[in-house]
Short mmCIF file of C-alpha atoms in Angstrom, two decimals:
data_model
loop_
_atom_site.label_atom_id
_atom_site.label_comp_id
_atom_site.label_asym_id
_atom_site.label_seq_id
_atom_site.Cartn_x
_atom_site.Cartn_y
_atom_site.Cartn_z
CA MET A 1 -7.30 -30.31 -1.34
CA ASN A 2 -10.51 -30.45 0.72
CA ASN A 3 -8.90 -32.01 3.77
CA PRO A 4 -5.51 -30.42 4.33
CA GLU A 5 -3.97 -31.07 7.69
CA VAL A 6 -3.62 -27.32 8.18
CA LEU A 7 -5.57 -24.43 6.66
CA VAL A 8 -3.89 -21.04 6.95
CA VAL A 9 -6.19 -18.02 6.58
CA GLY A 10 -4.35 -14.94 5.33
CA ALA A 11 -1.37 -14.43 3.02
CA GLY A 12 0.38 -11.44 4.51
CA PHE A 13 3.81 -11.69 6.11
CA SER A 14 2.47 -14.12 8.75
CA GLY A 15 0.81 -16.39 6.21
CA ILE A 16 3.87 -16.42 3.95
CA TYR A 17 6.20 -17.37 6.80
CA LEU A 18 3.72 -19.95 8.09
CA MET A 19 3.55 -21.67 4.73
CA HIS A 20 7.35 -21.70 4.55
CA LYS A 21 7.69 -23.22 8.03
CA LEU A 22 4.93 -25.79 7.48
CA ASN A 23 6.47 -26.79 4.16
CA GLU A 24 9.84 -27.18 5.88
CA ALA A 25 8.21 -29.42 8.49
CA LYS A 26 6.55 -31.45 5.69
CA ILE A 27 3.09 -30.65 7.02
CA ASP A 28 0.26 -30.67 4.47
CA ALA A 29 -0.99 -27.06 4.38
CA LEU A 30 -3.15 -24.79 2.23
CA CYS A 31 -3.37 -21.00 2.52
CA VAL A 32 -6.50 -19.06 1.54
CA GLU A 33 -6.49 -15.27 1.09
CA ALA A 34 -9.43 -12.91 0.66
CA ALA A 35 -7.54 -10.46 -1.56
CA PRO A 36 -6.61 -11.07 -5.21
CA ASP A 37 -2.96 -11.57 -4.29
CA LEU A 38 -0.64 -11.96 -1.32
CA GLY A 39 0.76 -9.09 0.73
CA GLY A 40 -1.87 -8.50 3.41
CA THR A 41 -2.02 -4.91 4.57
CA TRP A 42 0.60 -3.91 1.98
CA TYR A 43 -1.58 -5.23 -0.83
CA LEU A 44 -4.77 -3.61 0.48
CA ASN A 45 -3.36 -0.25 1.54
CA ARG A 46 -2.07 1.42 -1.62
CA TYR A 47 -3.27 4.97 -1.03
CA PRO A 48 -0.93 7.83 -1.99
CA GLY A 49 1.74 8.36 0.64
CA CYS A 50 1.37 4.95 2.29
CA ARG A 51 4.64 4.21 4.04
CA CYS A 52 5.95 2.09 6.92
CA ASP A 53 6.67 3.73 10.29
CA ILE A 54 9.57 1.35 11.02
CA GLU A 55 12.93 1.70 9.29
CA SER A 56 13.27 -0.52 6.22
CA MET A 57 16.37 -2.40 7.35
CA GLU A 58 14.46 -3.50 10.46
CA TYR A 59 11.13 -4.07 8.71
CA SER A 60 12.35 -7.28 7.10
CA PHE A 61 12.46 -11.00 7.80
CA THR A 62 15.39 -11.97 10.02
CA PHE A 63 15.35 -15.78 9.90
CA SER A 64 17.16 -16.08 6.57
CA GLU A 65 20.54 -14.57 5.72
CA GLU A 66 19.64 -14.78 2.02
CA LEU A 67 16.46 -12.76 2.54
CA ARG A 68 18.09 -10.32 4.92
CA ASN A 69 20.98 -9.52 2.58
CA GLY A 70 19.39 -10.08 -0.80
CA TRP A 71 17.02 -7.13 -0.91
CA ASP A 72 18.33 -3.58 -1.28
CA TRP A 73 15.93 -1.13 0.33
CA SER A 74 16.02 2.22 -1.42
CA GLU A 75 14.86 4.45 1.45
CA LYS A 76 15.18 4.68 5.19
CA TYR A 77 11.38 4.39 5.47
CA SER A 78 9.97 2.42 2.57
CA ALA A 79 6.81 3.26 0.69
CA GLN A 80 4.04 0.74 0.01
CA PRO A 81 5.02 -0.15 -3.58
CA GLU A 82 8.52 -1.15 -2.51
CA ILE A 83 7.25 -3.16 0.48
CA LEU A 84 4.77 -4.98 -1.75
CA SER A 85 7.59 -5.77 -4.18
CA TYR A 86 9.58 -7.14 -1.23
CA VAL A 87 6.62 -9.30 -0.17
CA ASN A 88 6.40 -10.82 -3.63
CA TRP A 89 10.15 -11.34 -3.82
CA VAL A 90 10.12 -13.16 -0.48
CA ALA A 91 7.15 -15.33 -1.52
CA ASP A 92 8.93 -16.31 -4.71
CA LYS A 93 12.20 -17.05 -2.91
CA LEU A 94 10.36 -19.28 -0.43
CA ASP A 95 8.21 -20.85 -3.17
CA VAL A 96 4.97 -20.60 -1.19
CA ARG A 97 2.52 -19.54 -3.91
CA LYS A 98 1.97 -23.11 -5.08
CA ASN A 99 -0.19 -23.86 -2.04
CA MET A 100 -2.08 -20.55 -1.90
CA ILE A 101 -5.44 -19.57 -3.36
CA PHE A 102 -6.68 -16.00 -3.63
CA ASP A 103 -9.99 -14.13 -3.91
CA THR A 104 -11.27 -16.44 -1.19
CA PRO A 105 -12.82 -14.66 1.82
CA ILE A 106 -13.77 -17.07 4.61
CA SER A 107 -17.34 -16.70 5.87
CA LYS A 108 -17.48 -19.39 8.56
CA ALA A 109 -15.40 -21.96 10.40
CA HIS A 110 -17.17 -24.48 12.66
CA TRP A 111 -15.49 -27.10 14.85
CA ASN A 112 -16.87 -30.62 14.46
CA ALA A 113 -16.12 -32.54 17.64
CA ASP A 114 -17.11 -35.94 16.24
CA GLU A 115 -14.76 -35.66 13.29
CA GLU A 116 -12.16 -33.65 15.24
CA ARG A 117 -11.89 -31.32 12.26
CA TRP A 118 -12.87 -27.83 11.28
CA HIS A 119 -15.49 -27.23 8.62
CA VAL A 120 -14.46 -24.05 6.82
CA THR A 121 -16.60 -22.32 4.20
CA ALA A 122 -15.64 -19.53 1.81
CA GLU A 123 -18.04 -16.85 0.65
CA ASP A 124 -18.24 -18.51 -2.76
CA GLY A 125 -19.36 -21.81 -1.21
CA ARG A 126 -16.10 -23.76 -1.37
CA THR A 127 -15.41 -25.87 1.71
CA TRP A 128 -12.46 -27.48 3.47
CA GLN A 129 -12.21 -29.81 6.45
CA PRO A 130 -8.74 -29.26 7.93
CA ARG A 131 -7.62 -30.75 11.20
CA ILE A 132 -6.01 -27.47 12.23
CA VAL A 133 -6.82 -23.85 11.35
CA ILE A 134 -4.29 -21.05 11.75
CA MET A 135 -5.65 -17.52 11.55
CA ALA A 136 -3.09 -15.12 10.08
CA THR A 137 -5.72 -12.48 9.37
CA GLY A 138 -3.84 -9.40 10.59
CA GLY A 139 -4.58 -6.81 13.22
CA LEU A 140 -5.54 -3.90 10.94
CA THR A 141 -7.51 -5.46 8.09
CA VAL A 142 -11.16 -4.61 8.79
CA PRO A 143 -11.77 -0.96 7.88
CA LYS A 144 -14.18 1.13 9.92
CA ASN A 145 -16.56 3.44 8.11
CA PRO A 146 -17.71 6.60 9.89
CA ASP A 147 -21.16 6.59 11.40
CA ILE A 148 -22.38 9.59 9.42
CA PRO A 149 -25.65 9.58 7.47
CA GLY A 150 -25.92 10.41 3.79
CA PHE A 151 -23.02 8.67 2.07
CA GLU A 152 -25.37 7.23 -0.54
CA ALA A 153 -26.45 10.75 -1.48
CA PHE A 154 -22.96 12.05 -2.28
CA LYS A 155 -22.54 12.62 -6.03
CA GLY A 156 -18.77 12.83 -5.92
CA GLU A 157 -16.19 10.08 -5.50
CA ILE A 158 -15.66 8.25 -2.18
CA TYR A 159 -12.53 6.22 -1.35
CA HIS A 160 -11.47 4.41 1.83
CA VAL A 161 -7.72 4.25 2.33
CA ALA A 162 -8.00 0.48 2.87
CA ASP A 163 -9.73 -0.02 -0.48
CA TRP A 164 -7.87 2.36 -2.78
CA PRO A 165 -8.14 1.83 -6.55
CA HIS A 166 -5.15 0.33 -8.32
CA ASP A 167 -5.31 3.04 -10.98
CA PRO A 168 -4.25 6.61 -10.07
CA ILE A 169 -6.93 9.11 -9.05
CA ASP A 170 -6.74 12.57 -10.57
CA VAL A 171 -7.26 15.15 -7.82
CA SER A 172 -5.96 18.17 -9.71
CA ASP A 173 -8.42 21.05 -9.61
CA LYS A 174 -10.62 18.91 -7.32
CA ARG A 175 -11.95 19.77 -3.88
CA VAL A 176 -10.79 16.88 -1.71
CA GLY A 177 -11.84 16.14 1.86
CA VAL A 178 -10.00 13.70 4.14
CA ILE A 179 -11.81 12.46 7.25
CA GLY A 180 -9.36 11.22 9.84
CA THR A 181 -5.93 12.23 11.12
CA GLY A 182 -4.42 8.95 12.25
CA SER A 183 -1.47 7.45 10.41
CA SER A 184 -3.32 6.84 7.13
CA GLY A 185 -5.00 10.23 7.19
CA ILE A 186 -1.71 12.02 7.81
CA GLN A 187 0.04 10.12 5.03
CA VAL A 188 -2.67 10.51 2.40
CA SER A 189 -3.18 14.19 3.24
CA THR A 190 0.55 14.85 2.89
CA ALA A 191 0.57 13.18 -0.53
CA LEU A 192 -2.59 14.85 -1.86
CA ALA A 193 -1.89 18.39 -0.65
CA PRO A 194 0.63 19.32 -3.39
CA VAL A 195 -1.64 18.15 -6.22
CA ALA A 196 -5.24 18.75 -5.09
CA GLY A 197 -7.12 21.85 -6.12
CA HIS A 198 -8.08 22.27 -2.47
CA LEU A 199 -7.64 19.88 0.45
CA SER A 200 -9.81 20.00 3.58
CA VAL A 201 -8.56 17.86 6.48
CA PHE A 202 -11.39 17.03 8.91
CA GLN A 203 -9.79 16.48 12.32
CA ARG A 204 -11.66 15.30 15.40
CA THR A 205 -8.65 14.14 17.42
CA ALA A 206 -5.19 15.51 16.75
CA SER A 207 -2.39 12.93 16.54
CA TYR A 208 1.21 13.16 17.56
CA SER A 209 3.35 12.81 14.46
CA VAL A 210 7.12 12.71 14.35
CA ALA A 211 9.26 13.63 11.36
CA ALA A 212 10.65 10.53 9.65
CA GLN A 213 13.82 12.28 8.52
CA ASN A 214 13.48 10.00 5.53
CA LYS A 215 16.28 9.76 2.98
CA PRO A 216 17.67 7.43 0.31
CA LEU A 217 19.76 4.53 1.65
CA SER A 218 23.24 4.16 0.23
CA ALA A 219 24.97 0.85 -0.43
CA GLU A 220 27.42 1.79 2.31
CA GLU A 221 24.61 2.21 4.86
CA ARG A 222 23.01 -1.10 3.90
CA ASN A 223 26.33 -2.93 4.09
CA LYS A 224 27.19 -1.39 7.45
CA PHE A 225 23.92 -2.79 8.79
CA ARG A 226 24.58 -6.25 7.31
CA ASP A 227 28.19 -6.39 8.47
CA ASN A 228 27.14 -5.70 12.05
CA TRP A 229 24.09 -7.94 11.97
CA PRO A 230 24.86 -10.29 14.91
CA ALA A 231 25.25 -7.42 17.38
CA LEU A 232 22.32 -5.45 15.94
CA ASP A 233 20.10 -8.52 15.97
CA ALA A 234 20.93 -9.24 19.60
CA TRP A 235 20.18 -5.61 20.45
CA ALA A 236 16.76 -5.73 18.79
CA ARG A 237 15.86 -9.04 20.42
CA SER A 238 16.62 -7.58 23.84
CA SER A 239 14.46 -4.49 23.22
CA LYS A 240 10.85 -4.32 24.40
CA SER A 241 9.81 -2.97 21.02
CA GLY A 242 11.86 -5.48 19.05
CA LEU A 243 13.75 -2.55 17.55
CA MET A 244 17.28 -1.23 17.74
CA THR A 245 16.42 1.46 20.26
CA GLY A 246 17.29 2.07 23.89
CA PRO A 247 17.56 0.68 26.36
CA ALA A 248 16.55 3.66 28.46
CA GLU A 249 18.58 3.92 31.64
CA LYS A 250 16.71 6.38 33.88
CA THR A 251 13.33 7.99 34.42
CA THR A 252 12.65 11.36 32.83
CA MET A 253 13.02 13.31 36.06
CA GLU A 254 16.40 11.82 36.84
CA TYR A 255 17.73 14.10 34.10
CA THR A 256 17.90 17.88 34.18
CA PRO A 257 15.64 19.76 31.76
CA GLU A 258 18.71 20.57 29.69
CA GLU A 259 19.66 16.89 29.51
CA GLN A 260 16.11 15.93 28.60
CA GLN A 261 16.07 18.44 25.77
CA LYS A 262 19.43 17.29 24.40
CA MET A 263 18.36 13.63 24.43
CA LEU A 264 15.06 14.35 22.71
CA GLU A 265 16.72 16.54 20.09
CA GLY A 266 19.10 13.69 19.32
CA ALA A 267 16.21 11.25 18.98
CA TRP A 268 14.31 13.71 16.76
CA ALA A 269 17.31 14.03 14.45
CA GLN A 270 17.38 10.23 14.07
CA GLY A 271 13.77 10.33 12.91
CA GLY A 272 10.73 8.22 13.69
CA ALA A 273 8.77 7.63 16.85
CA PHE A 274 10.52 4.75 18.56
CA HIS A 275 13.74 6.63 19.29
CA LEU A 276 11.78 9.31 21.13
CA THR A 277 9.88 6.83 23.28
CA ALA A 278 13.05 4.90 24.15
CA GLN A 279 14.89 7.77 25.87
CA PHE A 280 13.37 7.39 29.33
CA THR A 281 12.13 4.38 31.29
CA ASP A 282 8.83 5.97 32.30
CA THR A 283 7.44 7.57 29.12
CA ARG A 284 4.52 5.11 29.07
CA LYS A 285 4.23 4.82 32.85
CA ASP A 286 4.35 8.29 34.41
CA GLU A 287 2.19 11.22 33.29
CA GLU A 288 4.69 13.88 34.31
CA GLY A 289 7.49 12.18 32.41
CA ASN A 290 5.21 11.50 29.48
CA MET A 291 4.36 15.16 29.13
CA VAL A 292 8.03 16.08 28.80
CA VAL A 293 8.13 14.08 25.57
CA ALA A 294 4.67 15.27 24.55
CA ASN A 295 5.56 18.92 25.02
CA PHE A 296 8.77 18.46 23.06
CA VAL A 297 6.79 17.13 20.08
CA LYS A 298 4.26 19.96 20.41
CA GLU A 299 7.12 22.46 20.21
CA ARG A 300 8.22 20.84 16.97
CA ILE A 301 4.67 21.11 15.60
CA ARG A 302 4.57 24.80 16.43
CA GLU A 303 7.91 25.29 14.66
CA ARG A 304 6.58 23.63 11.52
CA VAL A 305 3.22 25.45 11.26
CA LYS A 306 3.34 29.21 10.63
CA ASP A 307 -0.13 30.09 11.96
CA PRO A 308 -0.03 29.82 15.79
CA LYS A 309 -3.79 29.21 16.10
CA LEU A 310 -3.63 26.45 13.52
CA ALA A 311 -0.61 24.95 15.26
CA ASP A 312 -2.55 24.86 18.54
CA LEU A 313 -5.37 22.92 16.85
CA LEU A 314 -2.85 20.43 15.48
CA CYS A 315 -1.32 19.85 18.93
CA PRO A 316 -2.93 16.89 20.74
CA ASP A 317 -4.31 17.43 24.21
CA ASP A 318 -3.70 13.89 25.46
CA LEU A 319 -0.69 11.79 26.44
CA ILE A 320 1.90 10.72 23.89
CA ALA A 321 2.70 7.12 22.88
CA THR A 322 -0.50 5.75 24.41
CA ARG A 323 -1.90 5.73 20.90
CA ARG A 324 0.32 4.75 17.99
CA ILE A 325 2.55 7.74 17.22
CA CYS A 326 2.47 8.68 13.55
CA VAL A 327 5.55 9.22 11.41
CA ASP A 328 5.35 11.81 8.65
CA THR A 329 7.26 13.24 5.72
CA GLY A 330 6.08 16.83 5.74
CA TYR A 331 2.57 16.63 7.18
CA TYR A 332 2.49 19.78 9.28
CA GLU A 333 4.04 21.84 6.51
CA ILE A 334 1.03 21.25 4.24
CA PHE A 335 -0.98 23.57 6.50
CA ASN A 336 1.24 26.43 5.37
CA GLN A 337 -0.18 26.01 1.86
CA GLU A 338 -3.02 28.25 0.70
CA ASN A 339 -4.90 25.29 -0.78
CA VAL A 340 -5.09 23.33 2.51
CA SER A 341 -7.61 23.87 5.32
CA LEU A 342 -7.99 22.22 8.71
CA VAL A 343 -11.57 21.67 9.86
CA ASP A 344 -11.92 21.13 13.62
CA THR A 345 -14.76 18.60 13.95
CA LYS A 346 -14.32 18.33 17.70
CA ALA A 347 -15.68 21.87 17.95
CA ASP A 348 -18.09 21.52 15.02
CA ALA A 349 -18.96 17.90 14.29
CA ILE A 350 -19.80 16.42 10.89
CA VAL A 351 -23.52 15.62 10.94
CA GLU A 352 -24.31 14.71 7.34
CA VAL A 353 -22.91 13.82 3.97
CA THR A 354 -24.85 15.80 1.39
CA GLN A 355 -25.01 15.51 -2.38
CA THR A 356 -22.20 18.03 -2.70
CA GLY A 357 -20.05 17.60 0.42
CA LEU A 358 -20.18 17.63 4.21
CA ARG A 359 -22.46 19.57 6.56
CA LEU A 360 -21.36 20.42 10.10
CA ALA A 361 -23.44 20.88 13.24
CA SER A 362 -23.16 24.66 12.90
CA GLY A 363 -24.77 24.44 9.47
CA ALA A 364 -21.50 25.18 7.70
CA GLU A 365 -21.12 23.27 4.44
CA HIS A 366 -17.93 22.11 2.80
CA PRO A 367 -18.35 21.41 -0.94
CA LEU A 368 -16.28 18.44 -2.12
CA ASP A 369 -15.61 16.52 -5.30
CA ILE A 370 -13.74 13.67 -3.63
CA LEU A 371 -14.17 12.29 -0.11
CA VAL A 372 -11.37 10.18 1.40
CA LEU A 373 -12.12 8.07 4.48
CA ALA A 374 -9.14 7.48 6.75
CA THR A 375 -11.32 6.43 9.65
CA GLY A 376 -9.38 3.51 11.04
CA TYR A 377 -9.98 -0.18 11.65
CA ASP A 378 -11.72 -2.64 13.92
CA ALA A 379 -8.31 -3.55 15.24
CA ILE A 380 -6.87 -6.84 16.54
CA THR A 381 -10.18 -8.69 16.97
CA GLY A 382 -12.13 -7.42 13.95
CA ALA A 383 -10.87 -9.94 11.41
CA LEU A 384 -11.91 -12.91 13.56
CA SER A 385 -15.14 -11.38 14.85
CA ARG A 386 -16.54 -10.89 11.36
CA ILE A 387 -16.17 -14.64 10.61
CA ASP A 388 -18.88 -17.02 11.85
CA LEU A 389 -16.34 -18.77 14.07
CA GLN A 390 -17.77 -21.53 16.28
CA GLY A 391 -15.82 -23.72 18.67
CA GLU A 392 -16.84 -26.48 21.06
CA ASP A 393 -20.58 -26.84 21.72
CA GLY A 394 -21.31 -24.17 19.11
CA VAL A 395 -19.86 -21.32 21.18
CA THR A 396 -19.06 -18.34 18.97
CA ILE A 397 -16.09 -16.03 19.13
CA LYS A 398 -18.48 -13.12 19.61
CA ASP A 399 -19.93 -14.85 22.68
CA VAL A 400 -16.60 -15.53 24.34
CA TRP A 401 -15.36 -12.02 23.58
CA ALA A 402 -18.55 -10.25 24.59
CA ASP A 403 -16.85 -8.66 27.61
CA GLY A 404 -13.49 -8.25 25.93
CA PRO A 405 -11.04 -10.48 24.09
CA ALA A 406 -9.18 -13.25 25.87
CA SER A 407 -6.52 -15.65 24.62
CA ILE A 408 -3.40 -17.43 25.70
CA TYR A 409 -0.35 -15.58 24.40
CA GLY A 410 -2.44 -14.33 21.45
CA LEU A 411 -1.81 -17.80 20.01
CA GLY A 412 -4.88 -19.78 21.03
CA ILE A 413 -8.39 -19.35 22.46
CA ALA A 414 -10.01 -21.59 25.07
CA GLY A 415 -13.01 -23.44 23.64
CA PHE A 416 -11.58 -23.42 20.10
CA PRO A 417 -9.58 -26.63 19.66
CA ASN A 418 -6.88 -26.90 17.00
CA LEU A 419 -7.20 -23.18 16.29
CA PHE A 420 -4.08 -21.04 16.41
CA THR A 421 -3.83 -17.29 15.85
CA VAL A 422 -0.84 -15.21 14.80
CA GLY A 423 -0.95 -11.89 16.62
CA GLY A 424 -4.28 -12.50 18.30
CA PRO A 425 -5.42 -10.36 21.23
CA ILE A 426 -3.09 -10.07 24.22
CA SER A 427 0.11 -10.32 22.19
CA PRO A 428 2.73 -7.58 21.68
CA GLY A 429 2.60 -7.10 17.90
CA ALA A 430 0.64 -3.83 17.94
CA LEU A 431 3.34 -2.23 20.11
CA ALA A 432 6.42 -3.57 18.39
CA ASN A 433 8.25 -4.41 15.19
CA ALA A 434 5.93 -6.82 13.37
CA PHE A 435 8.73 -9.13 12.27
CA ARG A 436 10.08 -9.54 15.81
CA THR A 437 6.68 -10.85 16.87
CA ILE A 438 5.55 -12.66 13.71
CA GLU A 439 8.64 -14.86 13.53
CA PRO A 440 8.55 -16.22 17.12
CA MET A 441 4.76 -16.66 16.96
CA VAL A 442 4.92 -18.62 13.72
CA ASP A 443 7.86 -20.66 15.01
CA TRP A 444 5.88 -21.46 18.17
CA ILE A 445 2.77 -22.48 16.24
CA THR A 446 4.75 -24.63 13.81
CA ASP A 447 6.48 -26.33 16.71
CA ALA A 448 3.10 -26.95 18.37
CA VAL A 449 1.65 -28.48 15.19
CA THR A 450 4.78 -30.63 14.80
CA TYR A 451 4.45 -31.69 18.45
CA MET A 452 0.89 -32.79 17.78
CA ARG A 453 1.98 -34.83 14.78
CA ASP A 454 4.98 -36.43 16.45
CA ASN A 455 3.11 -37.26 19.68
CA ASP A 456 -0.13 -38.47 18.11
CA VAL A 457 -2.11 -35.58 19.61
CA ALA A 458 -5.38 -35.33 17.73
CA VAL A 459 -6.77 -32.25 19.48
CA MET A 460 -5.05 -29.48 21.42
CA ALA A 461 -6.75 -26.49 23.06
CA PRO A 462 -5.86 -23.91 25.72
CA THR A 463 -7.26 -24.57 29.16
CA LYS A 464 -9.58 -21.93 30.58
CA GLU A 465 -7.30 -21.66 33.61
CA GLY A 466 -4.23 -21.06 31.47
CA GLN A 467 -6.03 -18.47 29.40
CA GLU A 468 -7.29 -16.68 32.50
CA GLN A 469 -3.81 -16.59 34.00
CA TRP A 470 -2.33 -15.06 30.85
CA THR A 471 -5.15 -12.55 30.39
CA GLU A 472 -4.96 -11.51 34.05
CA HIS A 473 -1.17 -11.20 33.87
CA ALA A 474 -1.43 -9.01 30.77
CA ALA A 475 -4.09 -6.83 32.41
CA LYS A 476 -1.84 -6.29 35.44
CA VAL A 477 1.06 -5.33 33.20
CA ALA A 478 -1.14 -2.87 31.29
CA ALA A 479 -2.46 -1.39 34.53
CA HIS A 480 1.06 -0.17 35.33
CA THR A 481 1.19 1.79 32.07
CA LEU A 482 -0.62 4.82 30.66
CA PHE A 483 -2.15 2.86 27.77
CA THR A 484 -5.44 2.36 29.57
CA LYS A 485 -5.85 6.12 30.17
CA THR A 486 -6.30 7.04 26.50
CA ARG A 487 -9.10 6.40 24.04
CA SER A 488 -7.50 4.42 21.21
CA TRP A 489 -7.89 1.45 18.93
CA TYR A 490 -5.66 -0.40 21.39
CA MET A 491 -8.62 -0.09 23.77
CA GLY A 492 -11.33 -0.63 21.17
CA THR A 493 -12.85 2.78 21.84
CA ASN A 494 -13.08 3.63 18.13
CA ILE A 495 -15.73 0.94 17.54
CA PRO A 496 -19.20 1.65 19.02
CA GLY A 497 -20.20 -1.06 21.48
CA LYS A 498 -16.82 -2.77 21.53
CA PRO A 499 -15.65 -3.68 25.06
CA GLN A 500 -13.02 -1.25 26.27
CA VAL A 501 -10.14 -3.56 27.11
CA PHE A 502 -6.45 -3.05 26.37
CA MET A 503 -5.97 -5.65 23.64
CA ALA A 504 -2.18 -5.85 23.39
CA TYR A 505 0.56 -7.19 25.66
CA ALA A 506 2.60 -4.36 27.16
CA GLY A 507 5.29 -6.52 28.74
CA GLY A 508 7.57 -6.28 25.72
CA VAL A 509 8.86 -8.74 23.14
CA PRO A 510 11.64 -10.42 25.19
CA ALA A 511 9.32 -11.22 28.11
CA TYR A 512 6.67 -12.47 25.73
CA VAL A 513 9.05 -14.74 23.81
CA GLU A 514 10.42 -16.11 27.07
CA LYS A 515 6.96 -16.98 28.39
CA CYS A 516 5.88 -18.64 25.14
CA GLY A 517 9.14 -20.59 25.04
CA ALA A 518 8.68 -21.80 28.61
CA GLU A 519 5.20 -23.09 27.71
CA ALA A 520 6.56 -25.13 24.81
CA SER A 521 9.60 -26.42 26.72
CA ALA A 522 7.36 -27.71 29.50
CA GLY A 523 5.20 -29.69 27.07
CA TYR A 524 2.31 -27.18 26.82
CA PRO A 525 0.96 -27.54 30.39
CA ASN A 526 -1.72 -24.90 29.76
CA PHE A 527 -3.21 -26.89 26.90
CA ASP A 528 -5.50 -29.91 27.00
CA LYS A 529 -4.59 -32.71 24.60
CA ARG A 530 -6.82 -35.44 23.24
CA MET A 531 -5.10 -38.58 22.03
CA ALA A 532 -6.91 -41.38 20.21
CA GLY A 533 -10.22 -39.68 20.92
CA LYS A 534 -9.72 -39.56 24.69
CA LEU A 535 -9.01 -36.51 26.82
CA LYS A 536 -5.52 -36.55 28.20
CA ALA A 537 -5.07 -34.44 31.32
CA ALA A 538 -2.93 -31.37 30.85
CA SER A 539 0.65 -32.39 31.51
#
């Protein structure tokens, strides 16, 4: 199939749903995936302790009653093996594997204006010439390695959380070091601490982490959710996060301190991060209100860690919820163990990987047998930027994003005809329930492709004006939040040289879905269409 109408790149949740929708619409489509099998982030990230930070009953496809009711989640917050099993079950139910190929990283995709097709090349030399390309490459798929010299000298074992071996690693009686204390670092450290000979956690920036309050799910709890699905679904669709939380009714300071404490204690008992951030309307907008929530979480950290000085080091000194809040199952308690140490690399930076471990700026050395890298990702734009992606007149994605990413709705990019993106920059997925954003995005793209087919539109591309309007709107929305005041992967600050621009859409899922729907209902006025080789003015 060298000339499919549509080539989908990526076989995670987005790619699976895309193939289902395109098959339903009887559109000729092929999906290529870099990994050996489908599953996306849940195939790649199989490190010990890997777990979702959204409750299982909400971290599921919603479009199908059979899928929604046919899988029995075992825990409130599911671990990676169970989520990967769910992915495979869904793929089999939807029968999408037949048009997927694996072990196929894409190296370049060039638009050919004369042919009005894309020329796509895989790393192994295989080529395709689809009319339309849909990038479902994921927002957290390109791991970042730390910029520390000497890795090649280390004589122990090195593992990145995004490239964990399929076979178990024996850490018993081993000196293990984990670099990084974001979500992956917290999860892998929690899992390794009980079994490692000694665990050293190298922390540069402390993260806020909230107790999951995880537990097994009973059949009664699952059925209660299913029996009340229409109301719960409507609730989630009306929520900015796409989750069954809130809505908040007042600002933080409209409550007394006693009321604030009671509300936060109730949210803490429910578990997870999203309940905490949904209590007040201004948590992500007002610094004073934000610090009420931040200080509450710091109090919980100090309750969980016996050593007060250690607890202080584990308490972040920035705002809460302006970086992704972590969700843990016993993280802070590991620091009460004799075999666990916290190394503060903000005060004493790592300067070199040696043959036997890590050396700090002070000259202190930490001998290690195993080094685990939990150092994050080139988020949101990384998966597209690493492909030689060329649009009209040979313009590259790196050129057009040199000053920061731009798109229209995170679904298309001006200058790149017949290219659609699921969860591209300036869309809400990084701030919300993935399924509540994946499903409307895929539906929108499928409808757009069907519109092209049914209306004899050969080429469709966002206008520069439409893209500028969306990007400017999103920037104004972000400017009224606290997101832009914190160094985070949302801002690209974790990647040297990356433009510091807030890359998500902070207006919430309902507003986003409404705006995308209005675009489609109006006949895509912010897109140019070429019919029969001629440019048709934007309608």
